[in-house]
């Protein structure tokens, strides 16, 4: 059933592989391939954290699951931040493509690096989507130190599903309006570079930030203990913790990460950075967004180090 599935190329995104396999297959259209391969999703989105299709494709490739996830999907971002039990629940229950929780991450289109596209075409005869370029919170190609290509700046055309453009654009001409499909030129602040690095480390499974570890550091920062949290006597400390984070990043940077960021009279409102499991070991609230965890982790790195 999966005969027409290609082998993964170095750093290739697992859903990107579906796109490339389609291009190299004899299927007439994407839908017939989807049916034959019994794929669950109708739209394969970039940066997917949970997918029923991961398991199917990895089994068909006869690959090691952990290694495939660390190099070819974004699943580890979730794995490194929630307990195995909770993870199991989400994986078995979720048919959603994206991991939905409060203040969800800004949905990014399929992205690529035009230098990688050129190199891959030279080395492998075909360009392909890289996993590292689809990680939420990552804006650059680390290999070439350039920002990723995201959309046409003339007409806003972007690639939202793998079916739409199964391979990155080689000639960089917008399929809709014909103008140059350019890189997203902007400079990342030192904070964004640090957060980007944390997101990458999480995706590779090299950085584990389970709830317990995060809550402990936040409690250290607030100068309170679990007992006091349970007594509900630390509302002001918790409030200040949020205010300090949003101040630290500012509204412009937060908007690059989260869809819900608004200016309110008391400051900035960013629901993704709230959630009792940020500071309470025993909280059974919805798991936090991995990008929110990365932002808080970097904030704590700066603050706790400065206190030394
Ligand atoms: Zn590159
Ligand atoms: Zn265009």
mmCIF file of C-alpha atoms and ligand atoms in Angstrom:
data_model
loop_
_atom_site.group_PDB
_atom_site.id
_atom_site.type_symbol
_atom_site.label_atom_id
_atom_site.label_comp_id
_atom_site.label_asym_id
_atom_site.label_seq_id
_atom_site.Cartn_x
_atom_site.Cartn_y
_atom_site.Cartn_z
ATOM 1 C CA UNK A 1 0.000 0.000 0.000
ATOM 2 C CA UNK A 2 2.935 2.286 0.698
ATOM 3 C CA UNK A 3 5.136 1.081 -2.169
ATOM 4 C CA UNK A 4 5.319 4.534 -3.653
ATOM 5 C CA UNK A 5 6.589 6.101 -0.463
ATOM 6 C CA UNK A 6 10.160 7.338 -0.952
ATOM 7 C CA UNK A 7 12.944 7.045 1.616
ATOM 8 C CA UNK A 8 13.528 10.065 3.845
ATOM 9 C CA UNK A 9 16.257 12.468 2.807
ATOM 10 C CA UNK A 10 18.498 14.099 5.475
ATOM 11 C CA UNK A 11 16.406 16.326 7.739
ATOM 12 C CA UNK A 12 13.330 15.943 5.552
ATOM 13 C CA UNK A 13 9.980 16.710 7.126
ATOM 14 C CA UNK A 14 7.862 13.546 7.428
ATOM 15 C CA UNK A 15 4.842 15.255 5.860
ATOM 16 C CA UNK A 16 7.188 16.826 3.319
ATOM 17 C CA UNK A 17 8.054 13.251 2.362
ATOM 18 C CA UNK A 18 4.385 12.671 1.534
ATOM 19 C CA UNK A 19 4.527 15.619 -0.850
ATOM 20 C CA UNK A 20 7.753 14.523 -2.514
ATOM 21 C CA UNK A 21 6.568 10.910 -2.751
ATOM 22 C CA UNK A 22 3.433 12.147 -4.494
ATOM 23 C CA UNK A 23 5.470 14.093 -7.060
ATOM 24 C CA UNK A 24 7.633 11.042 -7.723
ATOM 25 C CA UNK A 25 4.681 8.619 -7.827
ATOM 26 C CA UNK A 26 2.295 7.516 -10.534
ATOM 27 C CA UNK A 27 -0.792 8.702 -8.663
ATOM 28 C CA UNK A 28 -3.039 10.946 -10.726
ATOM 29 C CA UNK A 29 -3.981 13.146 -7.833
ATOM 30 C CA UNK A 30 -3.235 13.620 -4.184
ATOM 31 C CA UNK A 31 -6.535 12.204 -3.048
ATOM 32 C CA UNK A 32 -6.015 8.843 -4.699
ATOM 33 C CA UNK A 33 -2.617 8.614 -3.023
ATOM 34 C CA UNK A 34 -4.160 9.526 0.307
ATOM 35 C CA UNK A 35 -6.781 6.805 -0.053
ATOM 36 C CA UNK A 36 -4.300 4.163 -1.143
ATOM 37 C CA UNK A 37 -1.921 4.994 1.683
ATOM 38 C CA UNK A 38 -4.846 5.234 4.115
ATOM 39 C CA UNK A 39 -3.672 8.580 5.396
ATOM 40 C CA UNK A 40 -5.931 10.206 7.964
ATOM 41 C CA UNK A 41 -5.364 13.880 7.309
ATOM 42 C CA UNK A 42 -6.911 15.879 4.554
ATOM 43 C CA UNK A 43 -4.447 18.682 4.885
ATOM 44 C CA UNK A 44 -0.891 17.995 5.929
ATOM 45 C CA UNK A 45 0.150 21.102 7.791
ATOM 46 C CA UNK A 46 3.684 22.176 8.728
ATOM 47 C CA UNK A 47 4.834 21.989 12.331
ATOM 48 C CA UNK A 48 2.304 19.321 13.284
ATOM 49 C CA UNK A 49 2.808 18.018 16.818
ATOM 50 C CA UNK A 50 0.400 15.077 16.874
ATOM 51 C CA UNK A 51 -0.727 13.021 13.932
ATOM 52 C CA UNK A 52 -2.248 9.616 13.367
ATOM 53 C CA UNK A 53 -0.274 9.547 10.136
ATOM 54 C CA UNK A 54 3.140 9.725 11.835
ATOM 55 C CA UNK A 55 2.805 6.167 13.082
ATOM 56 C CA UNK A 56 1.600 4.821 9.731
ATOM 57 C CA UNK A 57 4.399 6.419 7.744
ATOM 58 C CA UNK A 58 7.124 5.485 10.231
ATOM 59 C CA UNK A 59 5.902 1.866 10.219
ATOM 60 C CA UNK A 60 5.853 1.816 6.418
ATOM 61 C CA UNK A 61 9.414 3.182 6.337
ATOM 62 C CA UNK A 62 10.435 0.538 8.855
ATOM 63 C CA UNK A 63 12.304 3.157 10.844
ATOM 64 C CA UNK A 64 13.082 3.739 14.492
ATOM 65 C CA UNK A 65 10.262 5.835 15.892
ATOM 66 C CA UNK A 66 12.301 7.956 18.333
ATOM 67 C CA UNK A 67 14.969 8.802 15.816
ATOM 68 C CA UNK A 68 12.430 9.626 13.121
ATOM 69 C CA UNK A 69 10.570 11.964 15.445
ATOM 70 C CA UNK A 70 13.727 13.735 16.563
ATOM 71 C CA UNK A 71 14.836 14.491 13.001
ATOM 72 C CA UNK A 72 11.706 14.470 10.865
ATOM 73 C CA UNK A 73 8.639 15.639 12.880
ATOM 74 C CA UNK A 74 7.852 18.221 15.581
ATOM 75 C CA UNK A 75 6.352 15.622 17.934
ATOM 76 C CA UNK A 76 9.223 15.883 20.444
ATOM 77 C CA UNK A 77 8.270 19.464 21.242
ATOM 78 C CA UNK A 78 5.220 18.051 22.926
ATOM 79 C CA UNK A 79 6.936 14.954 24.227
ATOM 80 C CA UNK A 80 9.585 16.970 26.010
ATOM 81 C CA UNK A 81 7.065 19.058 27.903
ATOM 82 C CA UNK A 82 4.266 16.784 29.092
ATOM 83 C CA UNK A 83 4.125 13.574 31.088
ATOM 84 C CA UNK A 84 4.099 10.239 29.235
ATOM 85 C CA UNK A 85 0.563 9.580 30.486
ATOM 86 C CA UNK A 86 -0.814 12.867 29.245
ATOM 87 C CA UNK A 87 1.034 12.452 25.984
ATOM 88 C CA UNK A 88 -0.522 9.032 25.472
ATOM 89 C CA UNK A 89 -3.970 10.509 26.082
ATOM 90 C CA UNK A 90 -3.434 13.246 23.537
ATOM 91 C CA UNK A 91 -1.961 10.969 20.932
ATOM 92 C CA UNK A 92 -4.815 8.484 21.200
ATOM 93 C CA UNK A 93 -7.598 11.051 21.392
ATOM 94 C CA UNK A 94 -6.405 13.689 19.006
ATOM 95 C CA UNK A 95 -7.384 13.502 15.395
ATOM 96 C CA UNK A 96 -6.546 17.150 15.108
ATOM 97 C CA UNK A 97 -3.648 18.134 12.990
ATOM 98 C CA UNK A 98 -2.538 20.896 15.264
ATOM 99 C CA UNK A 99 -2.287 20.771 18.994
ATOM 100 C CA UNK A 100 -4.958 23.144 20.144
ATOM 101 C CA UNK A 101 -4.650 24.906 23.402
ATOM 102 C CA UNK A 102 -5.320 28.395 24.622
ATOM 103 C CA UNK A 103 -3.728 31.188 22.628
ATOM 104 C CA UNK A 104 -2.535 28.868 19.929
ATOM 105 C CA UNK A 105 0.626 29.440 17.969
ATOM 106 C CA UNK A 106 0.464 31.606 14.871
ATOM 107 C CA UNK A 107 -0.038 29.111 12.094
ATOM 108 C CA UNK A 108 2.876 29.219 9.737
ATOM 109 C CA UNK A 109 2.746 28.144 6.103
ATOM 110 C CA UNK A 110 5.137 25.556 4.700
ATOM 111 C CA UNK A 111 8.520 27.271 4.690
ATOM 112 C CA UNK A 112 11.864 26.690 3.051
ATOM 113 C CA UNK A 113 15.334 28.163 2.596
ATOM 114 C CA UNK A 114 16.201 29.057 -0.980
ATOM 115 C CA UNK A 115 19.865 28.108 -0.454
ATOM 116 C CA UNK A 116 18.812 24.660 0.816
ATOM 117 C CA UNK A 117 16.498 24.316 -2.198
ATOM 118 C CA UNK A 118 19.455 24.935 -4.518
ATOM 119 C CA UNK A 119 21.759 22.572 -2.614
ATOM 120 C CA UNK A 120 19.175 19.791 -2.388
ATOM 121 C CA UNK A 121 18.374 20.033 -6.076
ATOM 122 C CA UNK A 122 22.084 19.707 -6.808
ATOM 123 C CA UNK A 123 22.680 16.847 -4.347
ATOM 124 C CA UNK A 124 19.470 14.849 -4.650
ATOM 125 C CA UNK A 125 17.955 16.047 -7.886
ATOM 126 C CA UNK A 126 14.880 17.407 -6.125
ATOM 127 C CA UNK A 127 14.138 20.048 -3.482
ATOM 128 C CA UNK A 128 12.282 19.056 -0.319
ATOM 129 C CA UNK A 129 10.798 20.504 2.843
ATOM 130 C CA UNK A 130 13.067 20.345 5.886
ATOM 131 C CA UNK A 131 11.708 19.591 9.337
ATOM 132 C CA UNK A 132 13.900 22.226 10.993
ATOM 133 C CA UNK A 133 12.251 24.902 8.845
ATOM 134 C CA UNK A 134 8.748 23.949 10.021
ATOM 135 C CA UNK A 135 9.362 24.058 13.786
ATOM 136 C CA UNK A 136 7.071 26.567 15.510
ATOM 137 C CA UNK A 137 9.230 29.367 16.930
ATOM 138 C CA UNK A 138 11.942 28.927 14.280
ATOM 139 C CA UNK A 139 12.336 31.704 11.698
ATOM 140 C CA UNK A 140 15.698 31.003 10.091
ATOM 141 C CA UNK A 141 17.654 28.311 8.321
ATOM 142 C CA UNK A 142 20.417 27.667 10.816
ATOM 143 C CA UNK A 143 22.669 26.165 8.183
ATOM 144 C CA UNK A 144 22.645 29.243 5.975
ATOM 145 C CA UNK A 145 21.856 31.818 8.662
ATOM 146 C CA UNK A 146 19.036 33.368 6.663
ATOM 147 C CA UNK A 147 15.343 33.913 7.270
ATOM 148 C CA UNK A 148 13.007 31.365 5.725
ATOM 149 C CA UNK A 149 10.838 31.947 2.691
ATOM 150 C CA UNK A 150 7.254 32.158 3.908
ATOM 151 C CA UNK A 151 4.987 33.974 1.475
ATOM 152 C CA UNK A 152 4.671 36.232 -1.553
ATOM 153 C CA UNK A 153 4.954 39.792 -0.330
ATOM 154 C CA UNK A 154 2.939 41.100 -3.246
ATOM 155 C CA UNK A 155 -0.215 38.962 -3.017
ATOM 156 C CA UNK A 156 0.314 37.040 0.258
ATOM 157 C CA UNK A 157 0.184 33.683 -1.484
ATOM 158 C CA UNK A 158 1.457 31.002 0.861
ATOM 159 C CA UNK A 159 1.651 27.243 0.957
ATOM 160 C CA UNK A 160 -0.672 26.049 3.686
ATOM 161 C CA UNK A 161 -0.980 22.350 2.881
ATOM 162 C CA UNK A 162 1.395 19.882 1.310
ATOM 163 C CA UNK A 163 -1.171 19.100 -1.371
ATOM 164 C CA UNK A 164 -1.056 22.708 -2.562
ATOM 165 C CA UNK A 165 2.707 22.617 -3.243
ATOM 166 C CA UNK A 166 4.223 19.194 -2.585
ATOM 167 C CA UNK A 167 7.731 20.632 -3.090
ATOM 168 C CA UNK A 168 9.257 24.022 -2.249
ATOM 169 C CA UNK A 169 9.324 26.497 -5.129
ATOM 170 C CA UNK A 170 12.539 26.272 -7.120
ATOM 171 C CA UNK A 171 12.324 29.366 -9.282
ATOM 172 C CA UNK A 172 10.912 31.567 -6.475
ATOM 173 C CA UNK A 173 8.263 33.018 -8.776
ATOM 174 C CA UNK A 174 4.852 33.352 -7.118
ATOM 175 C CA UNK A 175 2.416 30.908 -8.788
ATOM 176 C CA UNK A 176 -0.431 33.393 -8.291
ATOM 177 C CA UNK A 177 0.896 36.819 -9.286
ATOM 178 C CA UNK A 178 4.274 36.126 -10.863
ATOM 179 C CA UNK A 179 6.329 38.332 -8.596
ATOM 180 C CA UNK A 180 9.393 37.110 -6.754
ATOM 181 C CA UNK A 181 8.545 34.868 -3.824
ATOM 182 C CA UNK A 182 11.094 36.357 -1.542
ATOM 183 C CA UNK A 183 12.635 35.583 1.787
ATOM 184 C CA UNK A 184 11.092 37.071 4.844
ATOM 185 C CA UNK A 185 13.802 39.594 5.602
ATOM 186 C CA UNK A 186 13.862 40.694 9.173
ATOM 187 C CA UNK A 187 16.370 40.685 11.950
ATOM 188 C CA UNK A 188 15.791 38.460 14.911
ATOM 189 C CA UNK A 189 16.391 39.964 18.332
ATOM 190 C CA UNK A 190 18.785 38.148 20.704
ATOM 191 C CA UNK A 191 15.718 36.927 22.625
ATOM 192 C CA UNK A 192 14.168 35.462 19.491
ATOM 193 C CA UNK A 193 17.432 33.725 18.654
ATOM 194 C CA UNK A 194 17.542 32.212 22.147
ATOM 195 C CA UNK A 195 13.896 31.065 21.905
ATOM 196 C CA UNK A 196 14.556 29.652 18.443
ATOM 197 C CA UNK A 197 17.379 27.596 19.851
ATOM 198 C CA UNK A 198 15.191 26.253 22.678
ATOM 199 C CA UNK A 199 12.471 25.262 20.167
ATOM 200 C CA UNK A 200 15.042 23.437 18.053
ATOM 201 C CA UNK A 201 16.481 21.646 21.072
ATOM 202 C CA UNK A 202 12.984 20.555 22.113
ATOM 203 C CA UNK A 203 12.210 19.254 18.623
ATOM 204 C CA UNK A 204 15.458 17.269 18.574
ATOM 205 C CA UNK A 205 14.569 15.836 21.978
ATOM 206 C CA UNK A 206 17.751 17.251 23.509
ATOM 207 C CA UNK A 207 15.957 19.534 25.942
ATOM 208 C CA UNK A 208 13.324 18.174 28.291
ATOM 209 C CA UNK A 209 11.106 20.669 30.084
ATOM 210 C CA UNK A 210 8.503 18.625 31.942
ATOM 211 C CA UNK A 211 5.835 20.383 33.957
ATOM 212 C CA UNK A 212 7.543 19.584 37.274
ATOM 213 C CA UNK A 213 10.822 21.132 36.159
ATOM 214 C CA UNK A 214 9.152 24.239 34.730
ATOM 215 C CA UNK A 215 6.936 24.739 37.790
ATOM 216 C CA UNK A 216 9.937 24.394 40.099
ATOM 217 C CA UNK A 217 11.887 27.094 38.295
ATOM 218 C CA UNK A 218 8.906 29.420 38.174
ATOM 219 C CA UNK A 219 8.397 28.902 41.904
ATOM 220 C CA UNK A 220 12.083 29.694 42.463
ATOM 221 C CA UNK A 221 11.638 32.857 40.455
ATOM 222 C CA UNK A 222 8.528 33.856 42.411
ATOM 223 C CA UNK A 223 10.126 32.890 45.698
ATOM 224 C CA UNK A 224 7.233 30.678 46.738
ATOM 225 C CA UNK A 225 6.738 26.955 47.290
ATOM 226 C CA UNK A 226 4.156 24.392 46.148
ATOM 227 C CA UNK A 227 2.445 24.513 49.543
ATOM 228 C CA UNK A 228 1.835 28.248 49.189
ATOM 229 C CA UNK A 229 0.487 27.795 45.651
ATOM 230 C CA UNK A 230 -2.023 25.295 46.970
ATOM 231 C CA UNK A 231 -3.085 27.691 49.699
ATOM 232 C CA UNK A 232 -3.926 30.194 46.948
ATOM 233 C CA UNK A 233 -1.989 32.830 48.776
ATOM 234 C CA UNK A 234 0.318 33.922 46.032
ATOM 235 C CA UNK A 235 -1.983 35.572 43.500
ATOM 236 C CA UNK A 236 0.116 38.718 43.333
ATOM 237 C CA UNK A 237 3.330 36.815 42.734
ATOM 238 C CA UNK A 238 1.694 34.852 39.902
ATOM 239 C CA UNK A 239 0.257 38.006 38.369
ATOM 240 C CA UNK A 240 3.630 39.718 38.506
ATOM 241 C CA UNK A 241 5.239 36.698 36.925
ATOM 242 C CA UNK A 242 2.964 37.064 33.859
ATOM 243 C CA UNK A 243 3.390 40.812 33.687
ATOM 244 C CA UNK A 244 7.160 40.441 33.814
ATOM 245 C CA UNK A 245 7.208 37.932 30.967
ATOM 246 C CA UNK A 246 5.029 39.987 28.646
ATOM 247 C CA UNK A 247 7.079 43.095 29.467
ATOM 248 C CA UNK A 248 10.290 41.193 28.836
ATOM 249 C CA UNK A 249 9.270 40.238 25.279
ATOM 250 C CA UNK A 250 6.954 43.100 24.359
ATOM 251 C CA UNK A 251 3.915 42.999 22.110
ATOM 252 C CA UNK A 252 5.716 42.990 18.736
ATOM 253 C CA UNK A 253 7.739 39.882 19.485
ATOM 254 C CA UNK A 254 4.837 38.054 21.133
ATOM 255 C CA UNK A 255 2.742 38.617 18.018
ATOM 256 C CA UNK A 256 5.294 36.683 15.989
ATOM 257 C CA UNK A 257 4.554 33.614 18.111
ATOM 258 C CA UNK A 258 0.923 33.699 19.207
ATOM 259 C CA UNK A 259 -2.343 34.429 17.486
ATOM 260 C CA UNK A 260 -3.901 36.021 20.557
ATOM 261 C CA UNK A 261 -1.889 38.976 21.819
ATOM 262 C CA UNK A 262 -3.756 42.172 22.634
ATOM 263 C CA UNK A 263 -3.011 45.462 24.280
ATOM 264 C CA UNK A 264 -5.162 46.119 27.308
ATOM 265 C CA UNK A 265 -5.182 48.955 29.814
ATOM 266 C CA UNK A 266 -3.046 47.036 32.317
ATOM 267 C CA UNK A 267 -0.509 45.952 29.726
ATOM 268 C CA UNK A 268 -0.471 43.056 27.294
ATOM 269 C CA UNK A 269 -2.870 40.136 27.249
ATOM 270 C CA UNK A 270 -1.337 36.874 26.001
ATOM 271 C CA UNK A 271 -3.342 33.808 27.077
ATOM 272 C CA UNK A 272 -0.717 31.352 25.825
ATOM 273 C CA UNK A 273 1.600 32.460 28.617
ATOM 274 C CA UNK A 274 -1.006 31.744 31.277
ATOM 275 C CA UNK A 275 -1.936 28.377 32.682
ATOM 276 C CA UNK A 276 -1.660 26.895 36.137
ATOM 277 C CA UNK A 277 0.702 24.165 35.008
ATOM 278 C CA UNK A 278 3.348 26.828 34.434
ATOM 279 C CA UNK A 279 3.791 27.175 38.209
ATOM 280 C CA UNK A 280 1.852 24.350 39.870
ATOM 281 C CA UNK A 281 3.318 20.790 39.895
ATOM 282 C CA UNK A 282 -0.054 19.249 40.488
ATOM 283 C CA UNK A 283 -2.067 21.197 37.988
ATOM 284 C CA UNK A 284 -3.985 19.002 35.585
ATOM 285 C CA UNK A 285 -4.863 21.866 33.260
ATOM 286 C CA UNK A 286 -4.349 21.590 29.530
ATOM 287 C CA UNK A 287 -0.692 21.191 28.605
ATOM 288 C CA UNK A 288 1.027 24.390 27.649
ATOM 289 C CA UNK A 289 1.919 25.311 24.174
ATOM 290 C CA UNK A 290 5.562 24.243 23.585
ATOM 291 C CA UNK A 291 6.423 27.660 22.158
ATOM 292 C CA UNK A 292 5.066 29.320 25.313
ATOM 293 C CA UNK A 293 7.238 26.961 27.344
ATOM 294 C CA UNK A 294 10.268 27.944 25.275
ATOM 295 C CA UNK A 295 9.590 31.647 25.889
ATOM 296 C CA UNK A 296 9.192 31.151 29.631
ATOM 297 C CA UNK A 297 12.250 28.916 29.776
ATOM 298 C CA UNK A 298 14.392 31.589 28.170
ATOM 299 C CA UNK A 299 12.915 34.241 30.460
ATOM 300 C CA UNK A 300 13.831 32.101 33.477
ATOM 301 C CA UNK A 301 17.336 31.511 32.104
ATOM 302 C CA UNK A 302 17.854 35.267 32.013
ATOM 303 C CA UNK A 303 16.193 36.069 35.333
ATOM 304 C CA UNK A 304 17.529 33.270 37.491
ATOM 305 C CA UNK A 305 21.048 33.778 36.175
ATOM 306 C CA UNK A 306 20.867 37.479 36.896
ATOM 307 C CA UNK A 307 19.965 36.741 40.481
ATOM 308 C CA UNK A 308 23.121 34.725 41.048
HETATM 309 ZN ZN1 LIG B 1 19.362 26.689 4.242
HETATM 310 ZN ZN1 LIG B 2 2.108 36.586 -5.358
#
